[in-house]
Each structure stands twice: as C-alpha cells, then as structure tokens.
Short mmCIF file of C-alpha atoms in Angstrom, two decimals:
data_model
loop_
_atom_site.label_atom_id
_atom_site.label_comp_id
_atom_site.label_asym_id
_atom_site.label_seq_id
_atom_site.Cartn_x
_atom_site.Cartn_y
_atom_site.Cartn_z
CA UNK S 1 -0.20 -0.35 -0.16
CA UNK S 2 1.48 3.61 -0.71
CA UNK S 3 2.47 5.63 1.75
CA UNK S 4 -0.48 8.28 2.20
CA UNK S 5 2.08 11.24 2.62
CA UNK S 6 5.32 11.91 0.89
CA UNK S 7 8.05 14.64 1.31
CA UNK S 8 10.62 15.50 -0.28
CA UNK S 9 13.55 18.41 0.11
CA UNK S 10 10.18 20.65 2.11
CA UNK S 11 10.43 23.11 2.81
CA UNK S 12 8.47 25.80 4.89
CA UNK S 13 8.29 28.71 6.36
CA UNK S 14 5.87 30.35 8.48
CA UNK S 15 5.83 34.17 10.07
CA UNK S 16 8.34 35.44 7.89
CA UNK S 17 11.42 32.18 8.50
CA UNK S 18 11.74 29.19 7.37
CA UNK S 19 10.43 26.76 10.62
CA UNK S 20 10.86 23.48 8.54
CA UNK S 21 14.23 23.60 6.43
CA UNK S 22 15.27 20.65 2.92
CA UNK S 23 13.23 17.21 4.68
CA UNK S 24 12.55 14.05 3.75
CA UNK S 25 9.77 11.67 5.57
CA UNK S 26 7.09 9.91 4.32
CA UNK S 27 3.83 8.16 6.38
CA UNK S 28 2.51 4.57 6.70
CA UNK S 29 -1.32 4.25 5.29
CA UNK S 30 -3.62 2.20 7.64
CA UNK S 31 -0.61 2.76 10.51
CA UNK S 32 -0.27 6.42 13.74
CA UNK S 33 2.31 7.80 12.84
CA UNK S 34 4.05 10.38 16.21
CA UNK S 35 5.79 13.55 14.82
CA UNK S 36 7.93 14.24 17.93
CA UNK S 37 10.50 17.32 18.67
CA UNK S 38 11.29 20.68 21.21
CA UNK S 39 8.68 23.36 21.09
CA UNK S 40 9.84 25.51 18.13
CA UNK S 41 11.17 22.22 15.86
CA UNK S 42 8.97 22.49 13.51
CA UNK S 43 6.30 20.22 14.30
CA UNK S 44 2.79 22.15 14.24
CA UNK S 45 4.05 23.34 10.93
CA UNK S 46 4.59 19.94 9.73
CA UNK S 47 1.18 19.42 10.64
CA UNK S 48 -0.47 22.17 9.06
CA UNK S 49 1.42 21.57 5.87
CA UNK S 50 -0.14 18.22 5.83
CA UNK S 51 -3.40 19.01 6.52
CA UNK S 52 -2.68 22.11 2.77
CA UNK S 53 -3.49 25.32 5.94
CA UNK S 54 0.60 26.12 5.15
CA UNK S 55 2.32 26.43 1.33
CA UNK S 56 4.95 24.54 1.79
CA UNK S 57 8.00 26.77 0.20
CA UNK S 58 10.06 23.63 -1.66
CA UNK S 59 10.34 20.57 -2.32
CA UNK S 60 7.07 18.40 -3.39
CA UNK S 61 4.59 16.66 -0.91
CA UNK S 62 1.90 14.37 -1.49
CA UNK S 63 -1.16 14.05 0.86
CA UNK S 64 -3.15 11.13 -0.61
CA UNK S 65 -2.08 11.09 -3.44
CA UNK S 66 -3.66 7.61 -4.43
CA UNK S 67 -7.65 9.65 -4.26
CA UNK S 68 -6.46 13.12 -5.28
CA UNK S 69 -9.92 14.42 -6.52
CA UNK S 70 -11.16 13.24 -2.54
CA UNK S 71 -7.05 14.64 -0.40
CA UNK S 72 -8.83 17.58 1.11
CA UNK S 73 -12.16 16.28 2.00
CA UNK S 74 -10.74 12.99 3.32
CA UNK S 75 -8.73 15.03 5.49
CA UNK S 76 -9.57 15.21 9.82
CA UNK S 77 -8.14 18.09 11.31
CA UNK S 78 -7.82 18.23 15.27
CA UNK S 79 -6.14 21.11 16.75
CA UNK S 80 -5.84 21.99 20.62
CA UNK S 81 -8.85 23.26 22.35
CA UNK S 82 -9.90 26.65 21.96
CA UNK S 83 -12.21 28.07 24.41
CA UNK S 84 -15.33 28.99 23.12
CA UNK S 85 -16.60 32.63 22.82
CA UNK S 86 -19.71 33.42 25.21
CA UNK S 87 -23.30 33.72 23.66
CA UNK S 88 -22.22 31.79 20.42
CA UNK S 89 -24.61 28.81 22.01
CA UNK S 90 -23.95 25.68 20.81
CA UNK S 91 -24.52 21.83 21.72
CA UNK S 92 -22.49 18.96 21.75
CA UNK S 93 -24.38 17.67 19.35
CA UNK S 94 -24.01 20.36 16.95
CA UNK S 95 -21.10 20.72 17.34
CA UNK S 96 -20.10 17.24 16.43
CA UNK S 97 -22.36 17.63 13.58
CA UNK S 98 -20.54 20.26 12.25
CA UNK S 99 -17.59 17.68 11.29
CA UNK S 100 -21.03 16.32 8.63
CA UNK S 101 -20.88 19.29 7.07
CA UNK S 102 -18.31 18.53 3.79
CA UNK S 103 -20.09 15.80 2.71
CA UNK S 104 -24.08 17.83 3.75
CA UNK S 105 -23.35 20.65 1.38
CA UNK S 106 -25.35 23.33 1.52
CA UNK S 107 -29.21 23.83 3.12
CA UNK S 108 -28.74 20.20 3.11
CA UNK S 109 -30.69 18.53 6.32
CA UNK S 110 -28.94 15.44 8.29
CA UNK S 111 -29.94 12.06 7.00
CA UNK S 112 -30.59 9.04 8.98
CA UNK S 113 -26.62 7.97 7.58
CA UNK S 114 -25.46 11.54 8.98
CA UNK S 115 -27.43 11.71 12.01
CA UNK S 116 -25.66 7.79 13.06
CA UNK S 117 -22.88 8.46 12.30
CA UNK S 118 -22.87 11.54 14.49
CA UNK S 119 -24.44 9.51 17.87
CA UNK S 120 -21.52 6.54 16.98
CA UNK S 121 -18.90 9.81 17.20
CA UNK S 122 -20.82 10.87 20.67
CA UNK S 123 -20.59 7.34 21.88
CA UNK S 124 -16.58 6.74 20.85
CA UNK S 125 -15.88 9.81 23.16
CA UNK S 126 -17.33 8.94 25.91
CA UNK S 127 -19.87 12.49 25.41
CA UNK S 128 -23.58 11.03 25.31
CA UNK S 129 -24.62 12.37 28.02
CA UNK S 130 -23.51 15.90 27.18
CA UNK S 131 -25.13 15.72 24.31
CA UNK S 132 -27.72 18.98 24.46
CA UNK S 133 -24.59 20.71 26.98
CA UNK S 134 -23.34 23.86 24.91
CA UNK S 135 -19.84 24.10 24.82
CA UNK S 136 -19.20 27.07 26.40
CA UNK S 137 -21.15 24.76 30.00
CA UNK S 138 -17.96 21.64 29.56
CA UNK S 139 -14.06 21.53 30.79
CA UNK S 140 -11.37 21.47 28.25
CA UNK S 141 -10.84 17.85 28.84
CA UNK S 142 -14.84 17.18 27.79
CA UNK S 143 -14.76 19.71 24.46
CA UNK S 144 -11.42 18.06 23.61
CA UNK S 145 -13.62 14.96 23.68
CA UNK S 146 -16.18 17.12 21.38
CA UNK S 147 -13.14 17.94 19.14
CA UNK S 148 -11.96 14.25 18.19
CA UNK S 149 -15.93 13.67 18.10
CA UNK S 150 -16.29 16.48 15.43
CA UNK S 151 -13.60 14.96 13.83
CA UNK S 152 -13.96 11.16 13.54
CA UNK S 153 -18.17 11.56 12.15
CA UNK S 154 -16.70 13.67 8.75
CA UNK S 155 -16.53 10.44 5.92
CA UNK S 156 -11.99 11.07 6.81
CA UNK S 157 -9.31 8.48 5.58
CA UNK S 158 -6.26 10.91 7.98
CA UNK S 159 -6.58 12.29 11.40
CA UNK S 160 -4.71 14.92 12.21
CA UNK S 161 -4.24 15.14 15.77
CA UNK S 162 -2.26 18.36 17.86
CA UNK S 163 -0.81 17.81 20.62
CA UNK S 164 -4.05 15.63 21.20
CA UNK S 165 -3.99 14.49 24.61
CA UNK S 166 -2.03 17.27 25.52
CA UNK S 167 -2.66 18.88 29.60
CA UNK S 168 -5.88 16.96 29.93
CA UNK S 169 -8.18 14.94 32.21
CA UNK S 170 -7.22 10.88 32.95
CA UNK S 171 -10.83 10.09 31.13
CA UNK S 172 -10.46 12.78 28.25
CA UNK S 173 -6.75 11.30 27.45
CA UNK S 174 -7.68 7.42 27.71
CA UNK S 175 -11.19 7.85 25.67
CA UNK S 176 -9.16 9.73 23.42
CA UNK S 177 -5.91 6.98 23.31
CA UNK S 178 -7.99 4.44 22.55
CA UNK S 179 -9.79 6.90 19.36
CA UNK S 180 -6.29 7.58 18.17
CA UNK S 181 -6.20 3.65 18.30
CA UNK S 182 -9.00 2.22 16.84
CA UNK S 183 -8.83 4.21 13.68
CA UNK S 184 -5.95 2.20 12.04
CA UNK S 185 -8.19 0.03 12.67
CA UNK S 186 -10.61 1.38 10.32
CA UNK S 187 -9.16 2.49 7.90
CA UNK S 188 -7.80 5.41 8.98
CA UNK S 189 -3.89 6.54 8.91
CA UNK S 190 -3.50 9.41 12.26
CA UNK S 191 -0.73 11.51 12.27
CA UNK S 192 -0.48 13.35 16.23
CA UNK S 193 2.35 15.99 17.58
CA UNK S 194 3.62 15.53 20.78
CA UNK S 195 6.22 16.20 23.48
CA UNK S 196 5.67 12.25 24.86
CA UNK S 197 8.61 10.33 24.20
CA UNK S 198 6.83 7.15 24.83
CA UNK S 199 3.97 8.30 22.66
CA UNK S 200 5.85 7.98 20.17
CA UNK S 201 7.66 5.32 21.18
CA UNK S 202 3.94 3.68 20.97
CA UNK S 203 3.23 4.96 17.94
CA UNK S 204 3.61 2.41 14.24
CA UNK S 205 6.06 5.61 13.20
CA UNK S 206 7.88 8.65 14.10
CA UNK S 207 8.96 11.83 12.00
CA UNK S 208 11.66 13.87 14.72
CA UNK S 209 12.12 17.75 13.68
CA UNK S 210 14.46 19.88 14.50
CA UNK S 211 13.38 22.15 12.39
CA UNK S 212 13.46 19.87 10.46
CA UNK S 213 12.72 16.01 9.73
CA UNK S 214 16.00 14.72 11.49
CA UNK S 215 14.66 11.80 11.42
CA UNK S 216 11.86 9.17 9.66
CA UNK S 217 10.52 6.09 10.53
CA UNK S 218 9.85 2.52 12.19
CA UNK S 219 10.08 3.59 16.48
CA UNK S 220 13.34 2.18 16.73
CA UNK S 221 16.12 3.41 13.62
CA UNK S 222 14.10 6.66 14.49
CA UNK S 223 14.26 7.41 18.74
CA UNK S 224 18.21 6.53 19.03
CA UNK S 225 20.70 8.57 21.22
CA UNK S 226 22.32 10.27 18.17
CA UNK S 227 18.58 11.55 16.72
CA UNK S 228 16.98 12.44 20.17
CA UNK S 229 20.85 14.36 21.10
CA UNK S 230 20.86 16.23 17.53
CA UNK S 231 17.30 17.49 17.80
CA UNK S 232 16.85 17.94 21.86
CA UNK S 233 21.05 19.03 22.37
CA UNK S 234 23.08 16.81 23.97
CA UNK S 235 21.85 18.04 27.70
CA UNK S 236 18.76 15.62 26.74
CA UNK S 237 21.35 12.82 26.81
CA UNK S 238 24.89 13.73 29.16
CA UNK S 239 25.02 15.45 32.66
CA UNK S 240 21.45 13.92 34.03
CA UNK S 241 20.46 12.22 37.18
CA UNK S 242 20.29 8.61 35.88
CA UNK S 243 16.80 8.59 37.72
CA UNK S 244 15.64 11.20 35.44
CA UNK S 245 13.07 10.63 32.17
CA UNK S 246 15.51 11.31 28.80
CA UNK S 247 13.10 13.76 27.84
CA UNK S 248 10.20 15.73 29.21
CA UNK S 249 6.76 13.64 29.44
CA UNK S 250 3.66 14.86 29.56
CA UNK S 251 1.69 13.60 32.56
CA UNK S 252 -2.04 13.60 31.50
CA UNK S 253 -3.40 12.58 35.13
CA UNK S 254 -3.94 16.33 36.25
CA UNK S 255 -6.67 15.88 37.53
CA UNK S 256 -8.52 13.90 40.71
CA UNK S 257 -12.26 14.38 38.58
CA UNK S 258 -13.30 14.61 34.54
CA UNK S 259 -15.38 17.67 34.85
CA UNK S 260 -12.67 19.61 36.34
CA UNK S 261 -11.66 22.24 34.02
CA UNK S 262 -7.97 21.27 32.65
CA UNK S 263 -4.58 23.98 32.87
CA UNK S 264 -1.55 24.09 30.22
CA UNK S 265 -2.59 23.41 27.70
CA UNK S 266 -2.11 25.77 25.37
CA UNK S 267 -5.92 27.22 24.07
CA UNK S 268 -4.81 27.69 20.44
CA UNK S 269 -6.88 26.39 17.43
CA UNK S 270 -10.66 24.36 17.69
CA UNK S 271 -11.37 20.81 15.59
CA UNK S 272 -11.87 21.51 11.72
CA UNK S 273 -12.80 19.63 9.20
CA UNK S 274 -11.70 19.70 5.33
#
C-alpha cells in the first residue's frame, strides 16, 4: 500500500522565517505516526502543511495521492482546543454534526446516516450524555473530546491531531488515546504531534523534527540517542541524573475528577473538518 503522505526536500516558512528546512519523510497508510521534537522544531508547521493550511516553499509534498479528487475532504484535522466564545450557543451534538458539513453541502438537512455517524462518534468519545450541553459549560477535556468526535464524524481517511493528549484529565486522555489506536482498524491513517517520548515510542512510525526532519521511520530506528541528541541538544542525554527521564514527558493525570477544567494546554485552535 502506498504511503498516504510523502515529502521530498520540503521547505515550509511561518511568520516570515523558515520553520522546516529541506526535509524528507513519509507516512505509512493505516498506521499511527507520531511527530515529535522540542518546541519550535517544526512539528505543528509540518502538520499544518500536511493539512493544506500552510503552503510549502520548496520541495514536493504529496498527500493522499492515490485519491487526489477526495484528498482535501478526506482529511480531518483536530487542532488544540480553544475556549468557545460566550454568547455563541452551540450544543455538543451541534458541534459534532459540523463534522458532517463537508458531505452535506449547503442547505442540506442531515440524513439518518449523518445522525448515526454523529451518534456513533459521541458514543466512542463518551460524550453522549453531554449532547444537549453547551460547549461553554464543559471542561477543557470534555471539549477536546467533542472536537475529536467532530473529526471522526467526518468522512475521512486521514486524521490529524495536534498534541491531542496534552493537559487533559485522565478520562479524556484515555478516550482520545483509544480513538487514536482504533482508527487504523477502520482503515484510517493517524498523524499526531506530541512532546511525549513514550507516546512516540508506542506509535507505528515516527517523524523527529529539529528545524528539519532529522529522521523518519519506525520508532527504534528514529528514536536513537544520536538522533535525539541532534534534536534536543546533548544536554538531553548527558549531565543528567540516571533516575531522570531521557526527555520530558507529558503527564495526563492532572485532575482527580474528569469534569474539572484542564490547565496547561495552549488555547490556540479548534477542530476543523476539511
């Protein structure tokens, strides 16, 4: 099966500067691919380029080349969540239904199939009991589950997730992690960005960034001491207590109760369906 994403000598700029230089990488079909690297290393830039939200400045990038006519509509992108604007009453069910809009078209009413897809997505994320609640009434973790449900309600073959488990309560983190590992069984390829080395090691494929793609391949090939030293600096591997983790990892069990608001995640995005 061909790769769902392939990049050769890809260059991407952001904010007037080169954020990712001369990079080669691939994303295998039907697998979980983790993009990992330090802050400012180009992780989100690469994800945005794959989603078609950022143009490339050089090289060649192919995404879902086997189905070019369907490519853009087959990409579901879940950005890091944002706090919804108060005064914009949107229920959980309405937000998840937005994932069906690309296939509905203008002025079409949802069909029984659309409603079934929304119901199934909410069940998989454990938010069915929240269907009539407004987004503004939810905790951060609950909202992130809504946005992931919106993404998987869409017709898609590629699911992109920007740091989907960062700063979440344990209930939400487990629900979203289950989706990440279930989607390939439904024929979907998953790409996620992460700061968590163990999360990357659990993926099928890894892309390591450090201003460029340092390595792309299976975890044991990419996450070597030499590659990690190049990405994070020698300080990540030397002059450390032997009991300390190799690299900082995210901790998802921040809260004792799943309905408590989350802290620590950036509020700089929301779920998009393409």
